Amino acid sequence: MSMINTIIMIIYHLLSAVIALLLLRSIWKTKDIQEAILYCVILIPFVLRVVHIK
Amino acid sequence: MTEKKLRNIKIIALSVSLILIIWAGFLFYEHRTFAEAVVPSPELTEVKKLSSYFSPLAGTANDCNLYFFDSGNPGGTLFLIGGSHPEEPGANLTAQLFVENVQMEQGRMIVAIRANRSASTVTRPGDAYPRFYTIPTSWGEKKFRMGDRWSNPLDSWPDPEVYVHYPSGQMLAYMDIRNFNRTWPGRANGTLTEQTNFAMMELIRQEEVDFFIDLHEAELEYPVISTIVAHESGQEIAATASMMLTEFEFERPIGMEFSPPSLHGLSHREVGDNSDAISLLFETPEPFLDRVRGITDEDLLLTGKDAFVMEAGKHGLLYEKIDERGWPIDVRVGRHCSTVLETAQAYSDINPDQPIVIQGIPRYQEVIDNGTGYYFRNPEEAEESQVYYE
């Protein structure tokens, strides 16, 4: 059971990293200021998850 | 808007995000890695790690310290744990008070201050829980981590849709698979919390523990409060202690309750069922945990004073009384100290061939008069080799 949990945890962190990268890409591409700021806010928990702090 | 202006705003927004990430990350990291100093009583025999009894726990957040105090004289073995639920500070403070002051005259005592250490490395920001709390001492303020009820998701995740308790098969809320007092007796190939319970059971069996005590606190809206919950094997001890404490020592009574035979996962049931040890669980009132509380801060945690909880009491919504005096931490720790001493006395009276005789621990009124901090030693005055960290 702990092995399955560990695998899911690793996949979850990889997904978090992918989403964080997608958010960075969206920030770079968008022409809308509000969208850019919104993506910056959304980015915070994903980065904290990727670095295993929260 | 020009491309240049848009780019500048994006850079500023990203920079602000980065600052917030670093700031929040530092706060979380500081809490998770903060080490609480413990200066054990000179009577300390040895300190072991929980992984001594179950090696897969080595290097995990839950490889907690176990403090052994052996009188060298024949007697029973008492195992006392605090920190099952680290959002209940009266429990770990009492356990630490025992570690720093106990002198065993007969028998021996084993203490775990942070039984579920992982749960003490995470708090509940969404409920406005403080990260730390401090206890005043004669040599300054002693700082402690405020924790949560469940193990840190960073150490144990994901949770199942429904938590099926092992071995009973009883279904419980999903997050209770990380609740140290719902996962007894644990399992070797389970989650971190289940493995921690399994290791504790191994300790109880290998060290031939005779008497087990699990310290807790409870919200006043919860019916199991100000009480000793007793396994069948400990009912006589609990009843005796309850009568003595209520009659001669406490301002407000302490009751006793039978551990429900069909309620699985809790220490008072599973330790008694799965070992030879007598198991008891103590509860003191902690208004900080009540859902109807007001401002949730360190002051409420330590004074136990809250106008909203008092108002709930006026409407008959509570199972324990509360007035403007609140339920200060010294009262809660004092009740736990006296209850441990009284139950150990009752155990010794019932088992005169293997007594557990404890000295050096203050009783209820002494803790109130002197304050809990009076009983903590200054780690800066102790030799480095005599300081342990939780």
Coordinates of C-alpha atoms in Angstrom, one line a residue:
Chain A
M1 CA 0.0 0.0 0.0
S2 CA 2.8 2.4 0.9
M3 CA 4.4 1.6 -2.5
I4 CA 1.2 2.5 -4.4
N5 CA 1.0 5.7 -2.4
T6 CA 4.6 6.6 -3.1
I7 CA 4.0 6.1 -6.9
I8 CA 0.9 8.3 -6.8
M9 CA 2.7 10.9 -4.8
I10 CA 5.5 11.0 -7.5
I11 CA 3.0 11.2 -10.3
Y12 CA 1.2 14.0 -8.5
H13 CA 4.4 16.0 -8.2
L14 CA 5.2 15.5 -11.8
L15 CA 1.7 16.7 -12.8
S16 CA 2.2 19.7 -10.5
A17 CA 5.4 20.5 -12.2
V18 CA 3.8 20.2 -15.7
I19 CA 0.9 22.5 -14.7
A20 CA 3.4 25.0 -13.2
L21 CA 5.2 25.0 -16.6
L22 CA 2.0 25.4 -18.5
L23 CA 1.1 28.3 -16.2
L24 CA 4.4 30.0 -16.9
R25 CA 3.8 29.4 -20.7
S26 CA 0.4 31.0 -20.4
I27 CA 1.8 34.0 -18.5
W28 CA 4.3 34.5 -21.3
K29 CA 1.7 34.2 -24.1
T30 CA -1.3 36.0 -22.8
K31 CA -2.0 39.6 -23.9
D32 CA -4.5 40.2 -21.0
I33 CA -3.0 41.7 -17.9
Q34 CA -5.7 40.3 -15.6
E35 CA -5.1 36.8 -16.9
A36 CA -1.3 37.2 -16.4
I37 CA -1.8 38.3 -12.8
L38 CA -4.3 35.5 -12.2
Y39 CA -1.9 32.9 -13.5
C40 CA 0.9 34.3 -11.3
V41 CA -1.4 33.8 -8.2
I42 CA -2.4 30.3 -9.3
L43 CA 1.3 29.4 -9.8
I44 CA 2.1 29.8 -6.0
P45 CA 0.6 26.6 -4.6
F46 CA 1.9 24.5 -7.5
V47 CA 5.5 25.6 -7.0
L48 CA 5.2 25.0 -3.2
R49 CA 3.9 21.5 -4.0
V50 CA 6.7 20.8 -6.5
V51 CA 9.4 21.7 -4.0
H52 CA 7.6 19.6 -1.3
I53 CA 7.0 22.4 1.2
K54 CA 3.2 22.5 1.3
Chain B
M1 CA -1.2 48.7 -24.2
T2 CA 2.3 48.4 -25.7
E3 CA 4.2 45.1 -25.7
K4 CA 6.9 46.6 -23.5
K5 CA 4.4 47.8 -20.9
L6 CA 2.6 44.4 -20.9
R7 CA 6.0 42.6 -20.5
N8 CA 7.0 44.9 -17.6
I9 CA 3.7 44.2 -15.8
K10 CA 4.2 40.4 -16.3
I11 CA 7.7 40.6 -14.8
I12 CA 6.4 42.6 -11.8
A13 CA 3.6 40.1 -11.2
L14 CA 5.9 37.2 -11.5
S15 CA 8.4 38.8 -9.1
V16 CA 5.6 39.4 -6.6
S17 CA 4.6 35.7 -6.9
L18 CA 8.2 34.7 -6.4
I19 CA 8.5 36.8 -3.2
L20 CA 5.2 35.3 -1.9
I21 CA 6.5 31.8 -2.8
I22 CA 9.7 32.3 -0.9
W23 CA 8.0 34.0 2.1
A24 CA 5.3 31.3 2.4
G25 CA 7.8 28.6 1.7
F26 CA 10.0 29.9 4.5
L27 CA 7.1 30.0 7.0
F28 CA 6.1 26.4 6.2
Y29 CA 9.6 25.2 6.2
E30 CA 10.5 26.9 9.5
H31 CA 7.4 25.2 11.1
R32 CA 8.1 21.8 9.6
T33 CA 11.8 21.7 10.7
F34 CA 11.6 23.5 14.1
A35 CA 13.3 21.4 16.7
E36 CA 11.9 21.4 20.3
A37 CA 14.6 21.0 22.9
V38 CA 14.1 18.5 25.7
V39 CA 16.4 18.2 28.7
P40 CA 15.5 14.9 30.4
S41 CA 15.5 14.3 34.1
P42 CA 18.9 13.1 35.4
E43 CA 17.2 9.8 36.1
L44 CA 17.1 9.0 32.3
T45 CA 18.2 5.5 31.6
E46 CA 18.3 5.6 27.8
V47 CA 16.7 7.1 24.7
K48 CA 15.7 4.9 21.8
K49 CA 14.1 5.6 18.5
L50 CA 10.8 4.1 17.5
S51 CA 12.5 2.5 14.6
S52 CA 14.3 0.2 17.1
Y53 CA 11.0 -1.7 17.1
F54 CA 10.2 -1.5 13.4
S55 CA 13.0 -0.6 11.1
P56 CA 11.0 0.8 8.1
L57 CA 10.3 3.9 10.2
A58 CA 14.0 4.8 10.4
G59 CA 14.6 8.2 8.8
T60 CA 10.9 9.0 8.5
A61 CA 9.1 11.9 10.2
N62 CA 7.6 9.5 12.7
D63 CA 10.8 8.0 14.1
C64 CA 10.2 9.7 17.4
N65 CA 12.3 9.6 20.6
L66 CA 11.4 7.2 23.4
Y67 CA 12.7 8.1 26.8
F68 CA 13.3 5.3 29.3
F69 CA 13.4 5.8 33.0
D70 CA 14.2 2.6 34.9
S71 CA 14.3 2.7 38.7
G72 CA 16.3 -0.5 38.8
N73 CA 13.8 -1.8 41.4
P74 CA 11.2 -4.5 40.5
G75 CA 7.8 -3.2 39.3
G76 CA 5.5 -2.6 36.4
T77 CA 6.2 -0.7 33.2
L78 CA 4.2 2.4 32.3
F79 CA 4.2 3.7 28.7
L80 CA 2.9 7.3 28.5
I81 CA 2.4 9.0 25.1
G82 CA 1.6 12.6 24.3
G83 CA 1.2 14.1 20.8
S84 CA -1.2 11.6 19.4
H85 CA -3.1 14.7 18.2
P86 CA -0.6 17.6 18.2
E87 CA -3.4 20.2 18.1
E88 CA -3.9 19.2 21.7
P89 CA -0.9 20.8 23.5
G90 CA -1.8 19.8 27.0
A91 CA -0.8 16.3 26.0
N92 CA 2.7 16.8 24.7
L93 CA 3.4 19.4 27.3
T94 CA 2.5 16.9 30.1
A95 CA 4.6 14.2 28.4
Q96 CA 7.6 16.6 28.2
L97 CA 7.0 17.7 31.9
F98 CA 7.3 14.0 32.8
V99 CA 10.5 13.5 30.8
E100 CA 12.2 16.5 32.3
N101 CA 11.2 15.8 36.0
V102 CA 10.4 12.1 36.6
Q103 CA 12.2 10.0 39.2
M104 CA 11.1 6.4 39.3
E105 CA 11.2 4.7 42.7
Q106 CA 9.8 1.4 41.5
G107 CA 9.2 -0.1 38.1
R108 CA 10.0 1.9 35.0
M109 CA 8.4 4.4 32.7
I110 CA 8.7 4.9 28.9
V111 CA 7.6 8.3 27.4
A112 CA 6.9 9.4 23.8
I113 CA 6.4 13.2 23.7
R114 CA 5.5 13.4 20.0
A115 CA 3.9 10.0 19.3
N116 CA 2.7 11.2 15.8
R117 CA 5.6 13.5 15.0
S118 CA 4.5 14.0 11.4
A119 CA 1.2 15.6 12.6
S120 CA 3.2 18.1 14.6
T121 CA 5.0 19.3 11.4
V122 CA 1.8 20.6 9.8
T123 CA -0.8 23.0 11.1
R124 CA -4.2 24.3 9.8
P125 CA -3.8 27.7 8.2
G126 CA -7.3 27.4 6.8
D127 CA -8.6 27.4 10.4
A128 CA -6.2 30.2 11.4
Y129 CA -4.2 28.0 13.7
P130 CA -1.0 29.6 14.9
R131 CA 2.3 27.9 13.8
F132 CA 3.9 28.1 17.3
Y133 CA 3.0 28.7 20.9
T134 CA 5.3 29.7 23.8
I135 CA 5.3 28.8 27.4
P136 CA 6.8 31.3 29.9
T137 CA 9.6 29.9 32.1
S138 CA 12.0 31.5 34.6
W139 CA 14.7 31.5 31.9
G140 CA 12.7 32.8 29.0
E141 CA 10.0 31.6 26.6
K142 CA 10.0 28.0 25.5
K143 CA 8.6 27.6 21.9
F144 CA 6.6 24.6 20.7
R145 CA 5.2 23.6 17.3
M146 CA 1.4 23.8 17.0
G147 CA 0.3 20.8 15.1
D148 CA -2.7 19.2 13.5
R149 CA -5.0 16.2 14.1
W150 CA -3.7 14.2 11.1
S151 CA -0.3 13.2 9.8
N152 CA 1.3 15.7 7.4
P153 CA 0.1 14.9 3.8
L154 CA 3.7 15.5 2.8
D155 CA 4.5 12.3 4.6
S156 CA 1.4 10.3 3.8
W157 CA -0.7 10.8 0.7
P158 CA -3.1 10.1 -1.0
D159 CA -6.0 9.2 1.3
P160 CA -8.4 6.5 0.2
E161 CA -12.1 7.3 -0.7
V162 CA -13.1 5.5 2.5
Y163 CA -10.7 4.5 5.3
V164 CA -11.2 0.8 6.1
H165 CA -9.7 0.1 9.5
Y166 CA -7.3 -2.8 9.8
P167 CA -8.0 -5.5 11.0
S168 CA -11.6 -4.8 12.0
G169 CA -12.8 -3.7 8.5
Q170 CA -14.8 -0.8 10.2
M171 CA -15.3 2.1 7.8
L172 CA -14.2 5.5 8.8
A173 CA -13.8 9.0 7.3
Y174 CA -11.1 9.1 4.6
M175 CA -8.7 11.4 6.3
D176 CA -8.7 9.3 9.5
I177 CA -6.2 7.0 7.8
R178 CA -3.8 9.7 8.9
N179 CA -5.3 10.0 12.4
F180 CA -3.0 8.3 14.9
N181 CA -5.9 7.5 17.2
R182 CA -7.9 5.8 14.6
T183 CA -5.2 3.5 13.2
W184 CA -4.4 1.3 16.2
P185 CA -3.1 -1.4 16.3
G186 CA -1.6 -0.5 12.9
R187 CA -0.1 -2.7 10.2
A188 CA 3.4 -3.3 9.0
N189 CA 2.7 -2.7 5.3
G190 CA 0.2 0.2 5.8
T191 CA 0.6 3.9 5.6
L192 CA 3.0 5.9 7.7
T193 CA 0.5 6.4 10.5
E194 CA -0.5 2.7 10.5
Q195 CA 3.2 1.7 10.6
T196 CA 3.7 4.1 13.5
N197 CA 0.9 2.4 15.5
F198 CA 2.4 -1.0 14.5
A199 CA 5.8 0.1 15.9
M200 CA 4.2 1.3 19.1
M201 CA 2.4 -2.1 19.5
E202 CA 5.8 -3.9 18.9
L203 CA 7.3 -1.7 21.6
I204 CA 4.4 -2.5 24.0
R205 CA 4.8 -6.3 23.3
Q206 CA 8.7 -6.4 23.3
E207 CA 9.1 -4.2 26.4
E208 CA 6.3 -6.0 28.2
V209 CA 4.4 -2.8 29.0
D210 CA 1.9 -3.3 31.8
F211 CA 0.1 0.0 31.7
F212 CA -0.5 2.3 28.8
I213 CA -1.7 5.9 28.9
D214 CA -2.6 8.1 25.9
L215 CA -3.0 11.8 26.7
H216 CA -5.6 14.0 24.8
E217 CA -7.6 17.2 24.9
A218 CA -11.2 17.7 23.5
E219 CA -13.6 20.4 22.5
L220 CA -16.3 21.2 24.9
E221 CA -18.9 20.4 22.3
Y222 CA -17.7 16.8 22.3
P223 CA -19.3 14.4 24.8
V224 CA -16.0 12.5 25.6
I225 CA -14.4 15.2 27.8
S226 CA -12.9 15.6 31.3
T227 CA -12.8 11.8 31.5
I228 CA -10.7 8.7 31.6
V229 CA -11.7 6.2 28.9
A230 CA -10.9 2.8 30.0
H231 CA -10.5 -0.6 28.4
E232 CA -12.2 -3.4 30.4
S233 CA -8.8 -4.3 31.9
G234 CA -8.4 -0.8 33.3
Q235 CA -11.9 0.0 34.6
E236 CA -11.1 -0.5 38.3
I237 CA -8.1 1.7 38.0
A238 CA -10.0 4.4 36.1
A239 CA -13.0 4.4 38.5
T240 CA -10.7 4.6 41.6
A241 CA -8.7 7.5 40.1
S242 CA -11.8 9.3 39.0
M243 CA -13.4 9.2 42.4
M244 CA -10.2 10.2 44.2
L245 CA -9.4 13.1 41.9
T246 CA -13.0 14.4 41.9
E247 CA -13.4 14.2 45.6
F248 CA -10.0 15.5 46.8
E249 CA -8.2 17.4 44.1
F250 CA -10.0 18.8 41.0
E251 CA -12.3 21.8 41.1
R252 CA -14.3 20.2 38.3
P253 CA -15.0 16.5 38.2
I254 CA -13.3 14.0 36.0
G255 CA -15.4 11.0 34.9
M256 CA -14.7 7.6 33.5
E257 CA -16.2 5.9 30.5
F258 CA -16.0 2.4 29.1
S259 CA -14.2 1.9 25.9
P260 CA -16.9 0.8 23.4
P261 CA -16.0 -2.7 22.2
S262 CA -17.1 -2.1 18.7
L263 CA -15.4 1.3 18.2
H264 CA -12.1 0.3 16.5
G265 CA -8.8 2.1 15.9
L266 CA -8.6 4.0 19.2
S267 CA -5.8 3.3 21.7
H268 CA -8.1 2.6 24.7
R269 CA -9.7 -0.3 22.7
E270 CA -6.9 -1.7 20.5
V271 CA -3.9 -1.6 22.9
G272 CA -6.0 -3.5 25.5
D273 CA -7.3 -6.0 22.9
N274 CA -3.9 -6.6 21.2
S275 CA -1.5 -6.7 24.1
D276 CA -1.3 -7.5 27.8
A277 CA -1.2 -3.8 28.7
I278 CA -4.0 -2.1 30.5
S279 CA -5.0 0.9 28.3
L280 CA -6.4 4.2 29.4
L281 CA -7.0 7.5 27.5
F282 CA -7.3 10.9 29.3
E283 CA -9.2 13.9 28.1
T284 CA -9.0 17.5 29.3
P285 CA -11.1 20.4 27.9
E286 CA -9.6 22.6 25.2
P287 CA -11.9 25.5 24.1
F288 CA -9.6 26.2 21.2
L289 CA -11.0 23.2 19.4
D290 CA -14.6 24.2 19.6
R291 CA -16.2 25.1 16.3
V292 CA -18.1 28.0 17.8
R293 CA -14.9 29.7 19.0
G294 CA -14.0 33.3 18.3
I295 CA -10.5 34.6 17.4
T296 CA -8.3 31.5 16.9
D297 CA -4.9 32.4 18.2
E298 CA -2.2 31.5 20.7
D299 CA -4.0 33.4 23.4
L300 CA -7.1 31.2 23.1
L301 CA -4.9 28.1 22.9
L302 CA -3.2 28.8 26.2
T303 CA -5.9 30.7 28.2
G304 CA -8.8 28.6 27.1
K305 CA -11.0 31.8 27.4
D306 CA -13.6 32.4 24.7
A307 CA -16.8 34.5 24.9
F308 CA -18.5 32.5 22.1
V309 CA -17.8 29.1 23.7
M310 CA -19.1 30.6 27.0
E311 CA -22.3 31.7 25.1
A312 CA -22.7 28.2 23.7
G313 CA -22.5 26.9 27.3
K314 CA -25.4 29.2 28.4
H315 CA -27.5 27.6 25.7
G316 CA -26.7 24.1 26.9
L317 CA -24.7 23.1 23.9
L318 CA -21.6 22.0 25.8
Y319 CA -20.6 18.8 27.7
E320 CA -18.3 20.7 30.1
K321 CA -18.7 23.9 32.0
I322 CA -16.8 27.1 31.1
D323 CA -16.8 30.5 32.7
E324 CA -14.7 33.7 32.5
R325 CA -11.7 31.7 34.0
G326 CA -11.6 29.6 30.8
W327 CA -9.5 26.4 30.7
P328 CA -5.9 27.6 31.0
I329 CA -3.1 25.4 29.9
D330 CA -1.8 25.0 33.5
V331 CA -5.1 23.7 34.6
R332 CA -5.1 21.2 31.7
V333 CA -1.5 20.1 32.3
G334 CA -2.2 19.9 36.0
R335 CA -5.2 17.6 35.5
H336 CA -3.2 15.3 33.3
C337 CA -0.3 15.2 35.7
S338 CA -2.5 14.3 38.7
T339 CA -4.5 11.8 36.6
V340 CA -1.3 9.9 35.6
L341 CA -0.1 9.9 39.2
E342 CA -3.4 8.8 40.6
T343 CA -3.9 6.0 38.1
A344 CA -0.3 4.8 38.6
Q345 CA -1.1 4.7 42.4
A346 CA -4.3 2.8 41.7
Y347 CA -2.4 0.4 39.5
S348 CA 0.1 -0.2 42.2
D349 CA -2.6 -0.8 44.8
I350 CA -4.2 -3.4 42.6
N351 CA -0.9 -5.0 41.6
P352 CA 1.3 -4.8 44.7
D353 CA 3.7 -7.4 43.2
Q354 CA 4.6 -5.0 40.4
P355 CA 4.1 -1.4 41.6
I356 CA 4.8 1.7 39.5
V357 CA 6.0 4.4 41.9
I358 CA 6.6 7.9 40.4
Q359 CA 8.3 10.8 42.1
G360 CA 9.3 14.3 41.0
I361 CA 6.1 15.1 39.2
P362 CA 3.9 18.0 40.4
R363 CA 0.2 17.6 41.1
Y364 CA -2.7 19.7 39.9
Q365 CA -2.5 22.6 42.3
E366 CA 1.3 22.8 42.1
V367 CA 1.2 23.1 38.3
I368 CA -1.4 25.9 38.6
D369 CA 0.5 27.7 41.3
N370 CA 3.9 27.5 39.6
G371 CA 2.9 27.4 35.9
T372 CA 3.8 24.6 33.5
G373 CA 7.0 26.4 32.4
Y374 CA 8.4 26.2 35.9
Y375 CA 9.1 22.5 35.2
F376 CA 11.0 22.9 32.0
R377 CA 14.8 22.9 32.1
N378 CA 16.9 25.4 30.3
P379 CA 18.6 23.6 27.3
E380 CA 21.3 26.3 27.2
E381 CA 22.5 25.3 30.7
A382 CA 22.5 21.6 30.0
E383 CA 25.4 19.7 28.4
E384 CA 24.9 19.3 24.7
S385 CA 24.8 15.5 25.1
Q386 CA 21.9 15.8 27.5
V387 CA 19.7 17.7 25.1
Y388 CA 17.3 15.9 22.8
Y389 CA 15.2 17.3 20.1
E390 CA 11.6 16.6 19.1

